[in-house]
XYZ file of N, CA and C in Angstrom:
441
model
N -55.808 -59.525 24.089
C -57.128 -59.557 24.673
C -57.781 -60.870 24.303
N -58.190 -61.623 25.298
C -58.885 -62.863 25.006
C -60.362 -62.621 25.211
N -61.086 -62.696 24.162
C -62.517 -62.441 24.249
C -63.203 -62.953 23.012
N -64.468 -62.952 23.058
C -65.255 -63.382 21.922
C -65.968 -62.164 21.367
N -65.815 -61.930 20.087
C -66.521 -60.817 19.470
C -67.861 -61.340 18.992
N -68.906 -60.711 19.456
C -70.261 -61.108 19.100
C -70.827 -60.019 18.215
N -70.964 -60.301 16.931
C -71.482 -59.296 16.010
C -70.370 -58.381 15.544
N -70.654 -57.640 14.521
C -69.671 -56.705 13.997
C -69.762 -55.430 14.808
N -68.844 -55.243 15.698
C -68.751 -54.083 16.590
C -69.997 -53.890 17.446
N -70.754 -54.943 17.675
C -71.947 -54.783 18.489
C -71.641 -54.936 19.976
N -70.857 -55.934 20.327
C -70.529 -56.129 21.739
C -69.271 -56.975 21.832
N -68.487 -56.728 22.842
C -67.332 -57.578 23.124
C -67.529 -58.114 24.529
N -67.492 -59.425 24.667
C -67.683 -60.065 25.957
C -66.429 -60.829 26.308
N -65.930 -60.600 27.467
C -64.744 -61.295 27.940
C -65.175 -62.558 28.681
N -64.650 -63.729 28.284
C -64.947 -64.925 29.065
C -64.399 -64.749 30.478
N -65.049 -65.355 31.429
C -64.645 -65.331 32.838
C -64.729 -63.945 33.464
N -65.363 -62.989 32.808
C -65.532 -61.672 33.421
C -66.941 -61.591 33.992
N -67.147 -60.656 34.874
C -68.464 -60.502 35.480
C -69.446 -59.957 34.453
N -70.688 -60.352 34.598
C -71.728 -59.785 33.755
C -71.954 -58.347 34.181
N -72.353 -57.500 33.273
C -72.671 -56.136 33.685
C -73.718 -56.155 34.798
N -73.504 -55.343 35.811
C -74.397 -55.360 36.975
C -75.827 -54.968 36.613
N -75.973 -54.143 35.588
C -77.313 -53.662 35.237
C -78.166 -54.719 34.538
N -77.527 -55.798 34.109
C -78.274 -56.842 33.410
C -78.341 -58.105 34.257
N -79.503 -58.656 34.351
C -79.601 -59.959 34.993
C -79.125 -60.998 33.984
N -78.869 -62.190 34.448
C -78.400 -63.248 33.555
C -79.418 -63.512 32.451
N -80.704 -63.521 32.804
C -81.745 -63.776 31.804
C -81.756 -62.673 30.748
N -81.723 -61.418 31.180
C -81.703 -60.308 30.223
C -80.462 -60.361 29.353
N -79.353 -60.722 29.949
C -78.106 -60.816 29.198
C -78.219 -61.876 28.112
N -78.811 -63.026 28.459
C -78.974 -64.105 27.471
C -79.879 -63.664 26.321
N -80.959 -62.983 26.653
C -81.883 -62.496 25.619
C -81.161 -61.520 24.699
N -80.424 -60.584 25.280
C -79.700 -59.601 24.479
C -78.649 -60.291 23.606
N -77.960 -61.281 24.159
C -76.950 -62.011 23.397
C -77.584 -62.737 22.215
N -78.752 -63.340 22.431
C -79.447 -64.022 21.332
C -79.832 -63.031 20.240
N -80.274 -61.846 20.647
C -80.624 -60.816 19.667
C -79.396 -60.401 18.866
N -78.279 -60.257 19.547
C -77.046 -59.862 18.865
C -76.612 -60.935 17.881
N -76.683 -62.204 18.290
C -76.345 -63.292 17.368
C -77.294 -63.301 16.169
N -78.567 -63.021 16.415
C -79.542 -62.970 15.330
C -79.168 -61.877 14.332
N -78.835 -60.691 14.840
C -78.426 -59.580 13.973
C -77.154 -59.946 13.223
N -76.200 -60.542 13.921
C -74.949 -60.952 13.285
C -75.232 -61.918 12.132
N -76.163 -62.824 12.330
C -76.519 -63.785 11.289
C -77.156 -63.081 10.091
N -78.018 -62.101 10.347
C -78.615 -61.334 9.250
C -77.538 -60.597 8.456
N -76.582 -60.010 9.167
C -75.495 -59.286 8.500
C -74.670 -60.248 7.657
N -74.369 -61.407 8.202
C -73.579 -62.408 7.473
C -74.289 -62.827 6.183
N -75.625 -62.884 6.236
C -76.415 -63.269 5.063
C -76.684 -62.094 4.125
N -76.076 -60.929 4.435
C -76.246 -59.708 3.637
C -77.696 -59.229 3.631
N -78.408 -59.481 4.711
C -79.784 -59.004 4.862
C -79.753 -57.744 5.727
N -79.178 -56.694 5.145
C -78.925 -55.472 5.900
C -80.199 -54.766 6.354
N -81.189 -54.702 5.492
C -82.436 -54.010 5.845
C -83.103 -54.713 7.026
N -83.167 -56.035 6.971
C -83.771 -56.788 8.063
C -82.984 -56.583 9.353
N -81.658 -56.553 9.251
C -80.818 -56.323 10.433
C -81.098 -54.947 11.037
N -81.207 -53.936 10.187
C -81.480 -52.580 10.678
C -82.851 -52.525 11.345
N -83.835 -53.136 10.729
C -85.175 -53.128 11.324
C -85.153 -53.792 12.707
N -84.445 -54.897 12.822
C -84.360 -55.602 14.103
C -83.585 -54.775 15.127
N -82.467 -54.197 14.701
C -81.660 -53.355 15.595
C -82.499 -52.213 16.148
N -83.226 -51.548 15.280
C -84.027 -50.392 15.702
C -85.230 -50.812 16.546
N -85.871 -51.897 16.178
C -87.062 -52.337 16.907
C -86.727 -52.803 18.320
N -85.566 -53.432 18.487
C -85.212 -54.006 19.783
C -84.027 -53.315 20.461
N -83.618 -52.172 19.924
C -82.506 -51.406 20.508
C -81.278 -52.273 20.782
N -80.904 -53.071 19.805
C -79.763 -53.964 19.952
C -78.452 -53.203 19.807
N -78.442 -52.165 18.996
C -77.229 -51.374 18.771
C -77.649 -49.929 18.537
N -76.670 -49.051 18.392
C -77.018 -47.645 18.172
C -77.344 -47.389 16.700
N -77.944 -46.253 16.443
C -78.406 -45.945 15.083
C -77.264 -45.714 14.105
N -76.087 -45.343 14.589
C -74.945 -45.181 13.682
C -74.589 -46.502 13.018
N -74.690 -47.596 13.768
C -74.432 -48.906 13.175
C -75.498 -49.243 12.136
N -76.717 -48.800 12.376
C -77.787 -49.002 11.397
C -77.481 -48.243 10.113
N -76.994 -47.019 10.253
C -76.639 -46.209 9.081
C -75.536 -46.897 8.288
N -74.540 -47.439 8.976
C -73.456 -48.146 8.290
C -73.995 -49.326 7.485
N -74.927 -50.066 8.061
C -75.522 -51.200 7.351
C -76.335 -50.736 6.147
N -77.068 -49.644 6.304
C -77.843 -49.116 5.180
C -76.920 -48.639 4.066
N -75.822 -47.981 4.417
C -74.859 -47.539 3.405
C -74.247 -48.742 2.690
N -73.965 -49.794 3.442
C -73.426 -51.007 2.822
C -74.444 -51.614 1.858
N -75.717 -51.584 2.232
C -76.775 -52.103 1.360
C -76.863 -51.286 0.068
N -76.800 -49.964 0.196
C -76.861 -49.083 -0.976
C -75.684 -49.373 -1.908
N -74.491 -49.507 -1.348
C -73.302 -49.794 -2.164
C -73.412 -51.158 -2.836
N -73.897 -52.141 -2.098
C -74.055 -53.486 -2.646
C -75.056 -53.488 -3.802
N -76.153 -52.755 -3.655
C -77.154 -52.662 -4.725
C -76.552 -52.017 -5.964
N -75.735 -51.004 -5.763
C -75.097 -50.304 -6.883
C -74.124 -51.229 -7.617
N -73.311 -51.951 -6.868
C -72.344 -52.872 -7.476
C -73.071 -53.976 -8.241
N -74.129 -54.512 -7.647
C -74.909 -55.558 -8.313
C -75.511 -55.038 -9.607
N -76.089 -53.851 -9.563
C -76.688 -53.239 -10.749
C -75.645 -53.071 -11.846
N -74.502 -52.497 -11.495
C -73.472 -52.228 -12.500
C -72.916 -53.512 -13.103
N -72.775 -54.556 -12.301
C -72.261 -55.812 -12.855
C -73.293 -56.479 -13.763
N -74.580 -56.359 -13.427
C -75.630 -56.939 -14.269
C -75.769 -56.197 -15.591
N -75.521 -54.901 -15.583
C -75.774 -54.075 -16.768
C -74.607 -54.039 -17.748
N -73.494 -54.654 -17.416
C -72.327 -54.598 -18.304
C -72.582 -55.273 -19.644
N -73.240 -56.405 -19.623
C -73.398 -57.169 -20.863
C -74.859 -57.536 -21.133
N -75.763 -56.604 -20.881
C -77.170 -56.908 -21.125
C -77.764 -55.910 -22.106
N -78.940 -56.249 -22.599
C -79.615 -55.351 -23.542
C -80.450 -54.314 -22.793
N -81.051 -53.404 -23.532
C -81.763 -52.279 -22.916
C -82.977 -52.725 -22.099
N -83.634 -53.794 -22.507
C -84.800 -54.275 -21.757
C -84.368 -54.792 -20.388
N -83.272 -55.546 -20.357
C -82.761 -56.050 -19.079
C -82.239 -54.914 -18.210
N -81.645 -53.902 -18.830
C -81.151 -52.747 -18.073
C -82.320 -52.050 -17.383
N -83.445 -51.904 -18.097
C -84.622 -51.265 -17.493
C -85.115 -52.075 -16.296
N -85.121 -53.396 -16.430
C -85.544 -54.259 -15.317
C -84.596 -54.164 -14.135
N -83.294 -54.176 -14.421
C -82.299 -54.046 -13.356
C -82.409 -52.688 -12.666
N -82.694 -51.660 -13.454
C -82.851 -50.314 -12.901
C -84.046 -50.270 -11.963
N -85.155 -50.868 -12.387
C -86.346 -50.926 -11.531
C -86.042 -51.646 -10.214
N -85.276 -52.737 -10.297
C -84.912 -53.494 -9.093
C -84.114 -52.635 -8.120
N -83.121 -51.911 -8.636
C -82.307 -51.091 -7.732
C -83.118 -49.936 -7.156
N -83.971 -49.320 -7.962
C -84.814 -48.232 -7.450
C -85.725 -48.764 -6.338
N -86.275 -49.953 -6.529
C -87.121 -50.556 -5.489
C -86.309 -50.826 -4.223
N -85.088 -51.311 -4.395
C -84.212 -51.572 -3.254
C -83.900 -50.284 -2.493
N -83.615 -49.220 -3.233
C -83.337 -47.925 -2.603
C -84.590 -47.370 -1.924
N -85.747 -47.626 -2.515
C -87.003 -47.219 -1.888
C -87.216 -47.927 -0.555
N -86.810 -49.186 -0.491
C -86.894 -49.934 0.762
C -85.998 -49.309 1.826
N -84.817 -48.878 1.424
C -83.907 -48.205 2.360
C -84.541 -46.906 2.852
N -85.133 -46.145 1.942
C -85.782 -44.890 2.335
C -86.928 -45.130 3.318
N -87.711 -46.186 3.083
C -88.803 -46.515 4.006
C -88.261 -46.903 5.380
N -87.175 -47.646 5.392
C -86.549 -48.052 6.651
C -86.060 -46.819 7.417
N -85.435 -45.898 6.706
C -84.963 -44.650 7.320
C -86.143 -43.885 7.914
N -87.228 -43.819 7.172
C -88.420 -43.101 7.625
C -89.087 -43.809 8.807
N -89.239 -45.125 8.702
C -89.912 -45.898 9.753
C -89.221 -45.770 11.106
N -87.897 -45.709 11.091
C -87.139 -45.713 12.344
C -86.468 -44.373 12.641
N -86.897 -43.330 11.943
C -86.393 -41.969 12.190
C -84.866 -41.909 12.233
N -84.255 -42.529 11.257
C -82.797 -42.492 11.152
C -82.452 -41.223 10.386
N -81.846 -40.293 11.065
C -81.581 -38.981 10.474
C -80.134 -38.882 10.020
N -79.923 -39.038 8.743
C -78.600 -38.863 8.148
C -78.787 -38.231 6.780
N -78.594 -36.942 6.702
C -78.813 -36.194 5.463
C -77.917 -36.696 4.343
N -76.665 -37.045 4.668
C -75.750 -37.504 3.625
C -76.239 -38.792 2.976
N -76.767 -39.708 3.763
C -77.288 -40.959 3.218
C -78.539 -40.699 2.383
N -79.427 -39.854 2.879
C -80.633 -39.507 2.112
C -80.269 -38.867 0.779
N -79.327 -37.927 0.802
C -78.897 -37.264 -0.436
C -78.277 -38.256 -1.405
N -77.477 -39.181 -0.883
C -76.853 -40.196 -1.740
C -77.915 -41.065 -2.408
N -78.897 -41.503 -1.638
C -79.953 -42.369 -2.178
C -80.804 -41.613 -3.194
N -81.208 -40.405 -2.854
C -82.040 -39.626 -3.774
C -81.288 -39.303 -5.061
N -80.005 -38.993 -4.955
C -79.188 -38.745 -6.143
C -79.062 -39.985 -7.004
N -78.898 -41.131 -6.349
C -78.781 -42.397 -7.078
C -80.091 -42.718 -7.800
N -81.213 -42.481 -7.159
C -82.511 -42.742 -7.793
C -82.688 -41.859 -9.026
N -82.329 -40.592 -8.920
C -82.414 -39.680 -10.076
C -81.530 -40.193 -11.206
N -80.311 -40.606 -10.877
C -79.377 -41.133 -11.871
C -79.939 -42.391 -12.534
N -80.522 -43.274 -11.745
C -81.091 -44.511 -12.291
C -82.286 -44.234 -13.197
N -83.109 -43.278 -12.822
C -84.255 -42.930 -13.672
C -83.780 -42.371 -15.004
N -82.696 -41.602 -14.970
C -82.114 -41.083 -16.209
C -81.596 -42.239 -17.074
N -80.908 -43.182 -16.443
C -80.381 -44.341 -17.184
C -81.502 -45.179 -17.768
N -82.593 -45.315 -17.010
C -83.732 -46.088 -17.508
C -84.337 -45.415 -18.728
N -84.398 -44.094 -18.693
C -84.942 -43.343 -19.823
C -84.044 -43.507 -21.051
N -82.737 -43.452 -20.844
C -81.793 -43.641 -21.953
C -81.931 -45.053 -22.512
N -82.062 -46.044 -21.628
C -82.224 -47.429 -22.081
C -83.503 -47.582 -22.891
N -84.551 -46.865 -22.518
C -85.805 -46.911 -23.279
C -85.602 -46.335 -24.672
N -84.872 -45.231 -24.758
C -84.599 -44.608 -26.060
C -83.758 -45.525 -26.933
N -82.770 -46.177 -26.329
C -81.913 -47.102 -27.081
C -82.743 -48.276 -27.577
N -83.626 -48.785 -26.720
C -84.483 -49.906 -27.105
C -85.390 -49.550 -28.263
N -85.926 -48.349 -28.273
C -86.804 -47.896 -29.360
C -86.005 -47.751 -30.646
N -84.804 -47.176 -30.562
C -84.000 -46.981 -31.774
C -83.521 -48.315 -32.343
N -83.329 -49.318 -31.481
C -82.908 -50.628 -31.974
C -84.046 -51.336 -32.692
N -85.276 -50.992 -32.348
C -86.428 -51.620 -32.982
C -86.656 -51.067 -34.381
N -86.203 -49.854 -34.648
C -86.436 -49.218 -35.959
C -85.458 -49.674 -36.989
C-alpha cells in the first residue's frame, strides 16, 4: 500500500486517490491541518492537549482520546517511579503531589468532554489513593528521620 499515514491511526490518505466526496477541498485541507496539529501534540507527548483538541474539533473518535489519556497516566506513573528511586522523603512528597495533579488534569479532561470509560476512571482513582498513601508514608519517614 502506497500512502501517507497522517497521525497515529487518525487517517490514511492515498496519494493520487480521489478526495472523499463529502468533503470539499477546503474542508479537507482544514481537517488535514488539524490532524497534523494533533499528531504534533502527540509527538511532543502533550496527550492532554491532544485530547482536548480532538474532542473540541471532532478530529478523531473518543476511543483514540481514551488511548492517549491512558498513555498519559502510564507516562506519569513511570516518571514518578523513576524520580522516587533515589530521592528523600521530601522530594517523594513533591513528586507525589505532581503526579496527583497530573491525574487530576486527566480527570478534568474526562469530565469536560464526557469521555465515559469506567476502567480508566477506576485506574486513575485507584492510583490517586495509592499515591496519597505513599505521600503519608513519606511524611512519617521524614518525621522519624528528623528525630
